[in-house]
XYZ file of C-alpha atoms in Angstrom:
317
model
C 46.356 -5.778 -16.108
C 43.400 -7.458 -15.284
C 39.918 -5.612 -16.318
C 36.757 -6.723 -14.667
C 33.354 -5.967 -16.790
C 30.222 -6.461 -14.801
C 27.681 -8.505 -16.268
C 24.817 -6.495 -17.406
C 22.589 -8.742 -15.175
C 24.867 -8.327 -12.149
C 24.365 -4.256 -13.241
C 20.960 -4.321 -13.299
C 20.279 -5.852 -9.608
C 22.974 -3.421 -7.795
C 20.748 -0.751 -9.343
C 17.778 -2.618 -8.388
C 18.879 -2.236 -4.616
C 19.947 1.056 -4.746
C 16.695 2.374 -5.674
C 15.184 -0.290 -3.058
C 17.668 1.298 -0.682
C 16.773 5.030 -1.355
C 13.274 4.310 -1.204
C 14.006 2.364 2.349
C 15.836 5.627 3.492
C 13.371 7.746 2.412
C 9.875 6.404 3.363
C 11.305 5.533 6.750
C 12.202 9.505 7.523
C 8.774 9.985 6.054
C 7.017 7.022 8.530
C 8.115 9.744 11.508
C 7.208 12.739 9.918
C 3.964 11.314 8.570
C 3.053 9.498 12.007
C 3.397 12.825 13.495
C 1.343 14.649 11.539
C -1.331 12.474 11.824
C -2.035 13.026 15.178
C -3.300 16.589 14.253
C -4.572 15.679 10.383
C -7.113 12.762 10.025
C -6.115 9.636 8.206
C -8.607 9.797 5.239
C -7.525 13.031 4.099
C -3.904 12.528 4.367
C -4.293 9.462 2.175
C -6.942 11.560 -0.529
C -4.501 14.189 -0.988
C -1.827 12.434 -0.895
C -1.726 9.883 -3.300
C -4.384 11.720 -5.595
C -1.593 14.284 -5.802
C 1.220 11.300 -6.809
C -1.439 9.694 -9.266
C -1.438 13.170 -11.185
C 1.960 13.679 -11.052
C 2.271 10.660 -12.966
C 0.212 10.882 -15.026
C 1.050 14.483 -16.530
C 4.575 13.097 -16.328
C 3.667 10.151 -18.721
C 1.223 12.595 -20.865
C 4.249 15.080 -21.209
C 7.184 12.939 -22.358
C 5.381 9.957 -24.367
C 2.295 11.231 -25.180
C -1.420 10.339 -23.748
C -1.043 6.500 -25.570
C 1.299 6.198 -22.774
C -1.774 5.904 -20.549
C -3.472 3.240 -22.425
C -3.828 -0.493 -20.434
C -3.944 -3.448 -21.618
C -6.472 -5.849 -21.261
C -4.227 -8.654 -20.223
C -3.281 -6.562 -16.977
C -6.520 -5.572 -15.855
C -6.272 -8.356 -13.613
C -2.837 -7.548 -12.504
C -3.406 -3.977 -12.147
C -6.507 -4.996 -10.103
C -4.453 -6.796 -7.573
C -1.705 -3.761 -7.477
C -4.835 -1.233 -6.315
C -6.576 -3.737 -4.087
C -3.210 -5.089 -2.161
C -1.856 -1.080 -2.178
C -4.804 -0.014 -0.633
C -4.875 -2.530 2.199
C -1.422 -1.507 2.858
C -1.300 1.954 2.917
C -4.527 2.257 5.073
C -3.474 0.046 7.644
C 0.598 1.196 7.325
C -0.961 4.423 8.675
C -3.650 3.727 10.483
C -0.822 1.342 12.752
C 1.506 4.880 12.538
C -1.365 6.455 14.776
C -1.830 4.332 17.412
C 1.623 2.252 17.985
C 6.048 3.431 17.794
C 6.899 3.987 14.322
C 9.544 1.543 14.084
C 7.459 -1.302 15.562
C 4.784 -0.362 12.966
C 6.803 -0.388 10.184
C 8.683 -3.687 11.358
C 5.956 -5.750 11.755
C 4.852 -4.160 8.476
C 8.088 -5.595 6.526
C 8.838 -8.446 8.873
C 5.461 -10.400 7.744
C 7.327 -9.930 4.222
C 9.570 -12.399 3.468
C 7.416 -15.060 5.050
C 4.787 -14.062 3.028
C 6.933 -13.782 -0.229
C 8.141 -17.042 0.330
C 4.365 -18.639 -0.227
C 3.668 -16.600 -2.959
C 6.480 -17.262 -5.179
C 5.705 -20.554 -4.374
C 2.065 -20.248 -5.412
C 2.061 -17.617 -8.024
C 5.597 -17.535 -9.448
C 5.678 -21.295 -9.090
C 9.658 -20.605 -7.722
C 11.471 -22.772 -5.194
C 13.449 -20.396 -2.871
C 17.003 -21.805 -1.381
C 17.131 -23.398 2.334
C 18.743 -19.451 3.768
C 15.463 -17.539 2.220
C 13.721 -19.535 5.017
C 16.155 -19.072 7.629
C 16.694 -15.400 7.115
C 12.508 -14.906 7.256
C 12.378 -16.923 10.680
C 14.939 -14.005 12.015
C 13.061 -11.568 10.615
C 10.257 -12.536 12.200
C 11.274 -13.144 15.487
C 12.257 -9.523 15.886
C 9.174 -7.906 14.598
C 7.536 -11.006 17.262
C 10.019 -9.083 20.156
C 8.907 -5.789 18.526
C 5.027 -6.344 19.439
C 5.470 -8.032 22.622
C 7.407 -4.454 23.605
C 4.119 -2.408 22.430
C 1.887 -4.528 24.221
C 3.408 -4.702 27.327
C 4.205 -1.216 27.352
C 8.249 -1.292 26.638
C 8.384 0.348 23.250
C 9.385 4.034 22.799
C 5.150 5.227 23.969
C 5.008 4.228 27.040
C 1.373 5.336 28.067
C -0.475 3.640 24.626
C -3.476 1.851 25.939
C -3.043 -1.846 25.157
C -6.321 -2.089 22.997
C -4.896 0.542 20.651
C -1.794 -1.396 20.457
C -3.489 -4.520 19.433
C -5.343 -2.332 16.638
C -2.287 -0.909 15.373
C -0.063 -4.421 15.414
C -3.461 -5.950 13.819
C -2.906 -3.193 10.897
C 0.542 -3.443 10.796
C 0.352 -7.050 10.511
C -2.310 -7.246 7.585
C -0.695 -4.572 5.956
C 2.654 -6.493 5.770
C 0.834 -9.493 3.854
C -0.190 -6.581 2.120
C 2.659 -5.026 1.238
C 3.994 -8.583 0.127
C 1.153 -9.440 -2.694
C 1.985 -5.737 -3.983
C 5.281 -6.563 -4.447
C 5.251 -9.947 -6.353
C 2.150 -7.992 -8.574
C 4.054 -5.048 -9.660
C 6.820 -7.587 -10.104
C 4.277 -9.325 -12.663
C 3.570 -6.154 -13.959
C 7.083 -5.508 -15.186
C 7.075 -8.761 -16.699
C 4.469 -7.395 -18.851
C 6.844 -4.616 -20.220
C 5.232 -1.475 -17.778
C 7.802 0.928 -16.654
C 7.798 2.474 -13.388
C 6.374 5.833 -14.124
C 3.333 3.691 -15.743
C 2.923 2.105 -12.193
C 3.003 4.794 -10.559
C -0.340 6.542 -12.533
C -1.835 3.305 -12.726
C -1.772 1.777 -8.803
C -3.542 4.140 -6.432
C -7.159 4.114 -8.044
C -8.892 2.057 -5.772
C -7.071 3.413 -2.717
C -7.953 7.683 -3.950
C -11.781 5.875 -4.309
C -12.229 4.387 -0.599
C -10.300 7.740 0.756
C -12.918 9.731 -1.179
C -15.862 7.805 -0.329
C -14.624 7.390 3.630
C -13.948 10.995 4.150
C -16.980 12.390 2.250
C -19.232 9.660 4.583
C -17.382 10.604 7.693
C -14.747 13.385 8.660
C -14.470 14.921 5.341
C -11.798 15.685 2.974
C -10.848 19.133 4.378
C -7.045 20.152 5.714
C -7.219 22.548 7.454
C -4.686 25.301 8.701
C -1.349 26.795 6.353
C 0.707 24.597 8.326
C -0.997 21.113 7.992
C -0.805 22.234 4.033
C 2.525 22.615 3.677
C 3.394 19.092 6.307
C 0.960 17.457 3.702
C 2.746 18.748 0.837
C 6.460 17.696 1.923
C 5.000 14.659 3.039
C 3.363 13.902 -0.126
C 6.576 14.566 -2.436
C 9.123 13.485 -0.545
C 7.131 10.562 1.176
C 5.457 9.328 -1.632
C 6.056 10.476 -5.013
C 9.884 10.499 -5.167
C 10.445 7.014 -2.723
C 7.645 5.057 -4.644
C 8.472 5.722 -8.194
C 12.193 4.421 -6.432
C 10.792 1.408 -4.982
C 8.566 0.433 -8.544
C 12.192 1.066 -10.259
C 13.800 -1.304 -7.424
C 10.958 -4.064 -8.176
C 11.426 -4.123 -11.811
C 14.664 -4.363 -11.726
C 15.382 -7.018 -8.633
C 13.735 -10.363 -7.450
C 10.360 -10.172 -4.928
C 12.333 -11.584 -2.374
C 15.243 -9.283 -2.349
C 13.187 -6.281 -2.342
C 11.263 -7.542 1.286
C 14.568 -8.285 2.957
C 15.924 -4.734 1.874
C 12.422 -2.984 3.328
C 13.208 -5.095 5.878
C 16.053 -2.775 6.513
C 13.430 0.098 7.468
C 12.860 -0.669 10.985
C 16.186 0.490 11.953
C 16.484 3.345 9.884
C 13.046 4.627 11.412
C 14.185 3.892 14.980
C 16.960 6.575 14.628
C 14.573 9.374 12.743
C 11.920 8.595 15.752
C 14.576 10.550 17.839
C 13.215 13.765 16.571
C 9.756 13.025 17.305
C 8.854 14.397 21.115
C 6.470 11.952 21.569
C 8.742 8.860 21.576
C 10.788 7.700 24.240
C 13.836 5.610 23.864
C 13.376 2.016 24.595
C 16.230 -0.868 24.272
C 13.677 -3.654 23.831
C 12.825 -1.478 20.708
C 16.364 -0.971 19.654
C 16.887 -4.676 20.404
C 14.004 -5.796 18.040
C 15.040 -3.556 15.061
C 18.454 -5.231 15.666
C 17.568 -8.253 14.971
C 15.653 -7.577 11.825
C 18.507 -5.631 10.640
C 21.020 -8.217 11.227
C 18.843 -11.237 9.440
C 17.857 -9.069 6.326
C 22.313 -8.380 5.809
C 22.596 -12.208 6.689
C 20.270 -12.969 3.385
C 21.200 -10.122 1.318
C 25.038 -11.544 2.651
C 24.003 -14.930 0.833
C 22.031 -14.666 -2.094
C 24.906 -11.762 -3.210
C 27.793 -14.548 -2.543
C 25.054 -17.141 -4.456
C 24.280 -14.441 -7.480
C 28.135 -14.162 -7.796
C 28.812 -18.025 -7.981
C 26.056 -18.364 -10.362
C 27.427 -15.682 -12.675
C 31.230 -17.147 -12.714
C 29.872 -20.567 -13.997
């Protein structure tokens, strides 16, 4: 009898995307419920509460079970840390700000289709790492949905039929920037890791400059107030199973997986969010919409597809 043991490396990336995968799952139910609320709850408070409430969380977590050292940083990742809390904050402001005014899926398409594109430059530039010939391929896909995807919301074929086409260029415009975003994040927290911070330390760490512009937005404009037992409690689940639990999965996935992997799986979202925008009232169903998600979805298995069958080969040599 013939007993297979899994390489410890091979181990650690199928963990890798199945907390990528959870937090994919997750966020995307989260992208409809969220995108929902906020038509009655203003964005600057959502995001105050919010991710003040995850920050905490983290940090009492970290406090509890290695003691307040734990919260300690190191001079040689200010600069890293810096770029985690600038790049977050770009994203998550204009991930929802594009949830208010355009379909959830083609938000959160365009979101992760800019991804792998982007990923590809900066592993070139900042990882100084060559990616192979179907990294570029798989991107171009990508990309070309998410391209079908916008051309739906502005000409009035995605699942809200009656958006006004100025607020769909606003929301594609956010959805766009906060893909390139989302992308820098990624590759920082990957450089983060490198420096020996766990996920939990992340998490405490990344949403400083992001709780500061909330804060200083909402006390400047529509305030910080929620207002109503029920928008508490939607906040709440939103927060903790939105948030918390998905992104301490997703810095988990990152540490533990390549920058590139981790875009394609998000990549994966678009689809997943299509079929939870079926409980939301306000969103009609739209083939153009279902087509576009399609296509992501099938591009993202076509490079997760190779680089598995290219990870395997590598490993047997």
């Amino acid at each position: 009898m013939v007993t297979t043991v899994q390489h410890p490396a091979s181990a650690k990336k199928n963990l890798g995307i199945f907390y990528v995968a959870a937090f994919v799952v997750m966020a995307n139910a989260n992208a409809v419920f969220s995108g929902n609320l906020l038509q009655s709850l203003h964005l600057v408070p959502f995001l105050f509460w919010g991710f003040l409430a995850a920050s905490l969380f983290f940090m009492m977590q970290l406090a509890i079970t290695q003691g307040v050292h734990a919260l300690a940083i190191g001079k040689s990742s200010f600069l890293t840390l810096f770029t985690v809390n600038t790049t977050g904050a770009f994203n998550w402001f204009c991930y929802f700000y594009a949830l208010k005014f355009i379909e959830p899926a083609v938000a959160t398409a365009i979101l992760v289709g800019i991804g792998p594109l982007a990923t590809i430059g900066l592993e070139r530039v900042i990882r100084w790492r060559k990616l192979p010939p179907y990294s570029y391929f798989g991107a171009a896909g990508i990309l070309f949905g998410t391209a079908l995807l916008a051309w739906a919301s502005l000409s009035g074929f995605s699942g809200l039929r009656e958006i006004h086409i100025s607020h769909a260029l606003i929301g594609l415009l956010a959805a766009t920037i906060g893909g390139v975003a989302q992308a820098m994040n990624v590759v920082a927290v990957k450089r983060l890791g490198d420096k020996g911070w766990s996920a939990s330390q992340i998490m405490a760490h990344r949403f400083y400059l992001l709780i500061l512009a909330a804060m200083v937005l909402g006390l400047t404009g529509p305030g910080l107030s929620v207002e109503g037992e029920s928008q508490i409690v939607r906040l709440a689940i939103a927060t903790f199973l939105g948030i918390v639990i998905p992104l301490w999965m997703l810095q988990r996935g990152i540490l533990y997986s390549e920058p590139f992997t981790v875009v394609a799986l998000l990549s994966l979202g678009p689809v997943l969010t299509y079929a939870f925008q079926g409980f939301d009232g306000r969103i009609a169903w739209s083939t153009t919409s279902a087509l576009g998600c399609s296509i992501v979805a099938v591009f993202t298995c076509y490079i997760l597809w190779i680089k598995s069958k290219q990870d395997k080969a590598g490993e047997s040599r």
